[in-house]
PDB file of C-alpha atoms in Angstrom:
ATOM      1  CA  MET A  20      20.866  34.571   3.985  1.00  0.00           C
ATOM      2  CA  THR A  21      23.851  32.267   2.530  1.00  0.00           C
ATOM      3  CA  THR A  22      25.377  29.982   4.865  1.00  0.00           C
ATOM      4  CA  PRO A  23      29.114  30.290   4.848  1.00  0.00           C
ATOM      5  CA  ARG A  24      30.928  27.902   2.605  1.00  0.00           C
ATOM      6  CA  LYS A  25      32.472  24.925   4.324  1.00  0.00           C
ATOM      7  CA  ARG A  26      35.040  22.514   2.667  1.00  0.00           C
ATOM      8  CA  MET A  27      33.961  19.148   2.330  1.00  0.00           C
ATOM      9  CA  THR A  28      34.654  16.178   0.159  1.00  0.00           C
ATOM     10  CA  PRO A  29      32.444  15.365  -2.634  1.00  0.00           C
ATOM     11  CA  ALA A  30      30.617  12.507  -0.552  1.00  0.00           C
ATOM     12  CA  GLN A  31      30.272  14.893   2.556  1.00  0.00           C
ATOM     13  CA  ARG A  32      28.833  17.541   0.487  1.00  0.00           C
ATOM     14  CA  ARG A  33      26.341  15.303  -1.407  1.00  0.00           C
ATOM     15  CA  ALA A  34      25.296  13.894   2.057  1.00  0.00           C
ATOM     16  CA  GLN A  35      24.793  17.313   3.318  1.00  0.00           C
ATOM     17  CA  LEU A  36      22.709  18.188   0.295  1.00  0.00           C
ATOM     18  CA  LEU A  37      20.623  15.067   0.803  1.00  0.00           C
ATOM     19  CA  GLU A  38      20.071  15.754   4.563  1.00  0.00           C
ATOM     20  CA  ILE A  39      19.071  19.514   3.861  1.00  0.00           C
ATOM     21  CA  GLY A  40      16.502  18.357   1.087  1.00  0.00           C
ATOM     22  CA  SER A  41      15.266  15.667   3.357  1.00  0.00           C
ATOM     23  CA  ALA A  42      14.606  18.100   6.014  1.00  0.00           C
ATOM     24  CA  LEU A  43      13.005  20.616   3.661  1.00  0.00           C
ATOM     25  CA  PHE A  44      10.814  17.824   1.956  1.00  0.00           C
ATOM     26  CA  ALA A  45       9.549  16.499   5.532  1.00  0.00           C
ATOM     27  CA  GLU A  46       8.441  20.081   6.333  1.00  0.00           C
ATOM     28  CA  ARG A  47       6.731  21.162   2.870  1.00  0.00           C
ATOM     29  CA  PRO A  48       5.054  19.860  -0.181  1.00  0.00           C
ATOM     30  CA  TYR A  49       7.398  19.056  -3.012  1.00  0.00           C
ATOM     31  CA  GLU A  50       6.068  21.837  -5.100  1.00  0.00           C
ATOM     32  CA  ASP A  51       7.202  24.190  -2.150  1.00  0.00           C
ATOM     33  CA  VAL A  52      10.896  23.065  -2.075  1.00  0.00           C
ATOM     34  CA  TRP A  53      13.379  24.944  -4.261  1.00  0.00           C
ATOM     35  CA  ILE A  54      16.693  23.847  -5.336  1.00  0.00           C
ATOM     36  CA  GLU A  55      17.814  27.492  -4.831  1.00  0.00           C
ATOM     37  CA  GLU A  56      16.846  27.432  -1.111  1.00  0.00           C
ATOM     38  CA  VAL A  57      18.698  23.832  -0.576  1.00  0.00           C
ATOM     39  CA  ALA A  58      21.923  25.419  -2.145  1.00  0.00           C
ATOM     40  CA  ASP A  59      21.790  28.652   0.010  1.00  0.00           C
ATOM     41  CA  LEU A  60      21.304  26.750   3.128  1.00  0.00           C
ATOM     42  CA  ALA A  61      24.230  24.366   2.202  1.00  0.00           C
ATOM     43  CA  GLY A  62      26.428  27.550   1.434  1.00  0.00           C
ATOM     44  CA  VAL A  63      26.889  26.398  -2.182  1.00  0.00           C
ATOM     45  CA  SER A  64      26.154  27.934  -5.458  1.00  0.00           C
ATOM     46  CA  ARG A  65      23.288  26.748  -7.602  1.00  0.00           C
ATOM     47  CA  GLY A  66      25.447  25.104 -10.170  1.00  0.00           C
ATOM     48  CA  LEU A  67      27.272  23.046  -7.555  1.00  0.00           C
ATOM     49  CA  MET A  68      24.062  21.742  -6.583  1.00  0.00           C
ATOM     50  CA  TYR A  69      23.178  20.793 -10.062  1.00  0.00           C
ATOM     51  CA  HIS A  70      26.423  19.187 -10.467  1.00  0.00           C
ATOM     52  CA  TYR A  71      25.316  16.626  -7.798  1.00  0.00           C
ATOM     53  CA  PHE A  72      21.822  16.608  -8.873  1.00  0.00           C
ATOM     54  CA  PRO A  73      20.809  17.698 -12.377  1.00  0.00           C
ATOM     55  CA  SER A  74      17.196  18.275 -11.735  1.00  0.00           C
ATOM     56  CA  LYS A  75      14.844  18.616  -8.862  1.00  0.00           C
ATOM     57  CA  ARG A  76      13.157  15.361  -9.474  1.00  0.00           C
ATOM     58  CA  GLU A  77      16.587  13.714  -9.611  1.00  0.00           C
ATOM     59  CA  PHE A  78      17.428  15.189  -5.954  1.00  0.00           C
ATOM     60  CA  PHE A  79      14.176  13.880  -4.728  1.00  0.00           C
ATOM     61  CA  VAL A  80      14.650  10.505  -6.083  1.00  0.00           C
ATOM     62  CA  GLU A  81      18.026  10.325  -4.207  1.00  0.00           C
ATOM     63  CA  ILE A  82      16.300  11.500  -1.080  1.00  0.00           C
ATOM     64  CA  VAL A  83      13.599   8.867  -1.381  1.00  0.00           C
ATOM     65  CA  ARG A  84      16.214   6.286  -1.783  1.00  0.00           C
ATOM     66  CA  THR A  85      18.203   7.671   1.155  1.00  0.00           C
ATOM     67  CA  GLU A  86      14.995   8.093   3.277  1.00  0.00           C
ATOM     68  CA  SER A  87      14.218   4.318   2.372  1.00  0.00           C
ATOM     69  CA  GLU A  88      17.418   3.161   3.477  1.00  0.00           C
ATOM     70  CA  ARG A  89      17.103   5.460   6.667  1.00  0.00           C
ATOM     71  CA  ASN A  90      13.481   3.866   7.302  1.00  0.00           C
ATOM     72  CA  LEU A  91      14.649   0.014   6.767  1.00  0.00           C
ATOM     73  CA  ASP A  92      17.341   0.998   9.460  1.00  0.00           C
ATOM     74  CA  VAL A  93      14.950   2.342  11.886  1.00  0.00           C
ATOM     75  CA  THR A  94      12.438  -0.501  11.587  1.00  0.00           C
ATOM     76  CA  ALA A  95      15.302  -3.319  11.572  1.00  0.00           C
ATOM     77  CA  PRO A  96      13.822  -6.184  13.864  1.00  0.00           C
ATOM     78  CA  ASP A  97      15.396  -7.232  16.958  1.00  0.00           C
ATOM     79  CA  THR A  98      15.244 -10.882  16.343  1.00  0.00           C
ATOM     80  CA  SER A  99      15.644 -11.633  19.954  1.00  0.00           C
ATOM     81  CA  LEU A 100      11.922 -10.735  20.379  1.00  0.00           C
ATOM     82  CA  PRO A 101       9.111 -12.902  19.570  1.00  0.00           C
ATOM     83  CA  VAL A 102       7.692 -12.310  15.863  1.00  0.00           C
ATOM     84  CA  LEU A 103       4.514 -10.029  16.963  1.00  0.00           C
ATOM     85  CA  GLU A 104       6.760  -8.067  19.235  1.00  0.00           C
ATOM     86  CA  GLN A 105       9.311  -7.553  16.317  1.00  0.00           C
ATOM     87  CA  VAL A 106       6.585  -6.355  14.052  1.00  0.00           C
ATOM     88  CA  ALA A 107       5.095  -4.058  16.476  1.00  0.00           C
ATOM     89  CA  ALA A 108       8.514  -2.429  17.091  1.00  0.00           C
ATOM     90  CA  GLY A 109       9.036  -1.971  13.414  1.00  0.00           C
ATOM     91  CA  LEU A 110       5.542  -0.714  12.894  1.00  0.00           C
ATOM     92  CA  ASP A 111       5.958   1.825  15.668  1.00  0.00           C
ATOM     93  CA  ALA A 112       9.252   2.943  14.115  1.00  0.00           C
ATOM     94  CA  TYR A 113       7.397   3.413  10.751  1.00  0.00           C
ATOM     95  CA  ILE A 114       4.409   5.268  12.258  1.00  0.00           C
ATOM     96  CA  ALA A 115       6.826   7.732  13.891  1.00  0.00           C
ATOM     97  CA  TYR A 116       8.906   8.138  10.580  1.00  0.00           C
ATOM     98  CA  SER A 117       5.781   8.792   8.865  1.00  0.00           C
ATOM     99  CA  ASP A 118       4.445  11.519  11.453  1.00  0.00           C
ATOM    100  CA  GLU A 119       8.000  13.127  11.136  1.00  0.00           C
ATOM    101  CA  HIS A 120       8.042  12.980   7.400  1.00  0.00           C
ATOM    102  CA  ALA A 121       4.372  13.443   6.359  1.00  0.00           C
ATOM    103  CA  HIS A 122       5.185  15.698   3.444  1.00  0.00           C
ATOM    104  CA  GLY A 123       7.538  13.397   1.990  1.00  0.00           C
ATOM    105  CA  LEU A 124       5.206  10.377   2.477  1.00  0.00           C
ATOM    106  CA  ARG A 125       2.630  12.493   0.656  1.00  0.00           C
ATOM    107  CA  ALA A 126       4.835  13.509  -2.043  1.00  0.00           C
ATOM    108  CA  VAL A 127       5.810   9.710  -2.825  1.00  0.00           C
ATOM    109  CA  ASN A 128       2.449   8.504  -2.558  1.00  0.00           C
ATOM    110  CA  ARG A 129       0.620  11.437  -4.527  1.00  0.00           C
ATOM    111  CA  GLY A 130       0.879  13.314  -7.375  1.00  0.00           C
ATOM    112  CA  ALA A 131       3.361  13.785 -10.374  1.00  0.00           C
ATOM    113  CA  LEU A 132       5.850  11.860  -8.499  1.00  0.00           C
ATOM    114  CA  LEU A 133       3.727   8.667  -7.948  1.00  0.00           C
ATOM    115  CA  GLY A 134       4.402   7.553 -11.592  1.00  0.00           C
ATOM    116  CA  ASP A 135       8.206   7.910 -11.561  1.00  0.00           C
ATOM    117  CA  ASP A 136       9.788   4.472 -12.185  1.00  0.00           C
ATOM    118  CA  ARG A 137      12.747   4.913  -9.951  1.00  0.00           C
ATOM    119  CA  ILE A 138      10.664   5.876  -7.010  1.00  0.00           C
ATOM    120  CA  ASN A 139       8.487   2.783  -7.520  1.00  0.00           C
ATOM    121  CA  ASP A 140      11.589   0.633  -7.601  1.00  0.00           C
ATOM    122  CA  ILE A 141      12.932   1.856  -4.465  1.00  0.00           C
ATOM    123  CA  LEU A 142       9.502   1.521  -2.738  1.00  0.00           C
ATOM    124  CA  THR A 143       9.109  -2.172  -4.296  1.00  0.00           C
ATOM    125  CA  ARG A 144      12.567  -2.882  -2.948  1.00  0.00           C
ATOM    126  CA  GLU A 145      11.518  -1.333   0.753  1.00  0.00           C
ATOM    127  CA  PHE A 146       8.252  -3.543   0.577  1.00  0.00           C
ATOM    128  CA  ALA A 147      10.390  -6.768  -0.271  1.00  0.00           C
ATOM    129  CA  VAL A 148      12.989  -5.966   2.548  1.00  0.00           C
ATOM    130  CA  GLN A 149      10.295  -5.487   5.002  1.00  0.00           C
ATOM    131  CA  GLN A 150       8.190  -8.650   3.771  1.00  0.00           C
ATOM    132  CA  GLU A 151      11.407 -10.926   3.926  1.00  0.00           C
ATOM    133  CA  ARG A 152      12.123  -9.560   7.543  1.00  0.00           C
ATOM    134  CA  ILE A 153       8.644 -10.747   8.921  1.00  0.00           C
ATOM    135  CA  LEU A 154       8.761 -14.018   6.885  1.00  0.00           C
ATOM    136  CA  ALA A 155      12.081 -14.745   8.577  1.00  0.00           C
ATOM    137  CA  ALA A 156      10.687 -14.378  11.938  1.00  0.00           C
ATOM    138  CA  LEU A 157       7.555 -16.668  11.105  1.00  0.00           C
ATOM    139  CA  PRO A 158       7.823 -20.472  11.296  1.00  0.00           C
ATOM    140  CA  ALA A 159       9.556 -21.899   8.520  1.00  0.00           C
ATOM    141  CA  ALA A 160       6.159 -23.308   7.098  1.00  0.00           C
ATOM    142  CA  PHE A 161       5.029 -19.884   6.278  1.00  0.00           C
ATOM    143  CA  ALA A 162       8.054 -18.811   4.163  1.00  0.00           C
ATOM    144  CA  ASP A 163       6.936 -20.820   1.438  1.00  0.00           C
ATOM    145  CA  ASP A 164       3.399 -20.251   1.561  1.00  0.00           C
ATOM    146  CA  GLU A 165       2.504 -17.872  -1.298  1.00  0.00           C
ATOM    147  CA  MET A 166      -1.075 -17.149   0.304  1.00  0.00           C
ATOM    148  CA  VAL A 167       1.213 -15.975   3.377  1.00  0.00           C
ATOM    149  CA  ARG A 168       3.583 -14.041   1.252  1.00  0.00           C
ATOM    150  CA  THR A 169       0.602 -12.375  -0.616  1.00  0.00           C
ATOM    151  CA  ALA A 170      -0.906 -11.279   2.513  1.00  0.00           C
ATOM    152  CA  LEU A 171       2.174  -9.779   3.840  1.00  0.00           C
ATOM    153  CA  ARG A 172       2.702  -7.786   0.780  1.00  0.00           C
ATOM    154  CA  GLY A 173      -1.068  -6.541   1.170  1.00  0.00           C
ATOM    155  CA  TRP A 174      -0.635  -5.707   4.809  1.00  0.00           C
ATOM    156  CA  ILE A 175       2.868  -3.985   4.073  1.00  0.00           C
ATOM    157  CA  ALA A 176       0.803  -1.705   1.451  1.00  0.00           C
ATOM    158  CA  PHE A 177      -2.285  -1.407   3.975  1.00  0.00           C
ATOM    159  CA  VAL A 178       0.143  -0.022   6.479  1.00  0.00           C
ATOM    160  CA  ARG A 179       1.375   2.529   4.299  1.00  0.00           C
ATOM    161  CA  ALA A 180      -2.286   3.331   3.024  1.00  0.00           C
ATOM    162  CA  VAL A 181      -3.386   4.033   6.793  1.00  0.00           C
ATOM    163  CA  CYS A 182      -0.424   5.736   7.646  1.00  0.00           C
ATOM    164  CA  LEU A 183      -0.739   8.173   4.667  1.00  0.00           C
ATOM    165  CA  ASP A 184      -4.455   8.517   5.544  1.00  0.00           C
ATOM    166  CA  TRP A 185      -3.381   9.345   9.366  1.00  0.00           C
ATOM    167  CA  VAL A 186      -0.933  11.989   8.500  1.00  0.00           C
ATOM    168  CA  GLU A 187      -3.451  13.684   6.074  1.00  0.00           C
ATOM    169  CA  ARG A 188      -6.640  13.474   8.225  1.00  0.00           C
ATOM    170  CA  ARG A 189      -5.522  12.721  11.876  1.00  0.00           C
ATOM    171  CA  THR A 190      -8.909  11.344  12.560  1.00  0.00           C
ATOM    172  CA  LEU A 191      -7.358   8.492  14.763  1.00  0.00           C
ATOM    173  CA  ASP A 192      -4.434   8.590  17.241  1.00  0.00           C
ATOM    174  CA  ARG A 193      -1.219   6.984  16.978  1.00  0.00           C
ATOM    175  CA  GLU A 194      -2.138   4.215  19.127  1.00  0.00           C
ATOM    176  CA  GLN A 195      -5.363   3.441  17.337  1.00  0.00           C
ATOM    177  CA  VAL A 196      -3.386   3.466  14.047  1.00  0.00           C
ATOM    178  CA  ARG A 197      -1.021   0.745  15.563  1.00  0.00           C
ATOM    179  CA  GLU A 198      -3.810  -1.259  16.827  1.00  0.00           C
ATOM    180  CA  LEU A 199      -5.698  -1.389  13.610  1.00  0.00           C
ATOM    181  CA  CYS A 200      -2.254  -2.272  11.857  1.00  0.00           C
ATOM    182  CA  LEU A 201      -1.577  -5.094  14.068  1.00  0.00           C
ATOM    183  CA  ARG A 202      -5.039  -6.301  14.548  1.00  0.00           C
ATOM    184  CA  ALA A 203      -4.975  -6.669  10.412  1.00  0.00           C
ATOM    185  CA  LEU A 204      -1.683  -8.654  10.495  1.00  0.00           C
ATOM    186  CA  SER A 205      -3.108 -10.850  13.283  1.00  0.00           C
ATOM    187  CA  GLY A 206      -6.254 -11.456  10.990  1.00  0.00           C
ATOM    188  CA  LEU A 207      -4.300 -12.028   8.109  1.00  0.00           C
ATOM    189  CA  LEU A 208      -2.111 -14.597   9.531  1.00  0.00           C
ATOM    190  CA  GLU A 209      -4.561 -15.926  12.102  1.00  0.00           C
ATOM    191  CA  VAL A 210      -2.116 -15.474  15.086  1.00  0.00           C
TER     192      VAL A 210
END
């Protein structure tokens, strides 16, 4: 059933389409989301949908970009907290985000979309921002230590892999995932 069309500015319409797509990709695998359904839910024609996003892949790349920004927002540190509490709060937010967006997490990390350079660039930027956030909270001596920088990049990739495994297999509970990730960081930084 088509949703009644509501007059919106182009920016509002684009945001609406991304929001609908994000919700659908969070609920279902990439292959099970149809552009026609997004258009129908938005109350627009398929042609208008393609005006904003020329293909399903382009649409998904923009959703990944939008969700990456949202993820960076929800994991932003409270710099008034000690470093480990900042990291723990950001980790908690990322674990919750992974749980709520399991299909999207799978789509970005598995299958045909994994090799998309634009998605990889978005994820690389997200990793870099997270790394810089942690470095900014550490004592200054850590910031210039390439071993620490490399360890943090590895830890961020580890967290992503652990969360992906968790949403796929559910063999650990949320608290165990959190503890595993925090212990790994503590071991890497010897804190």
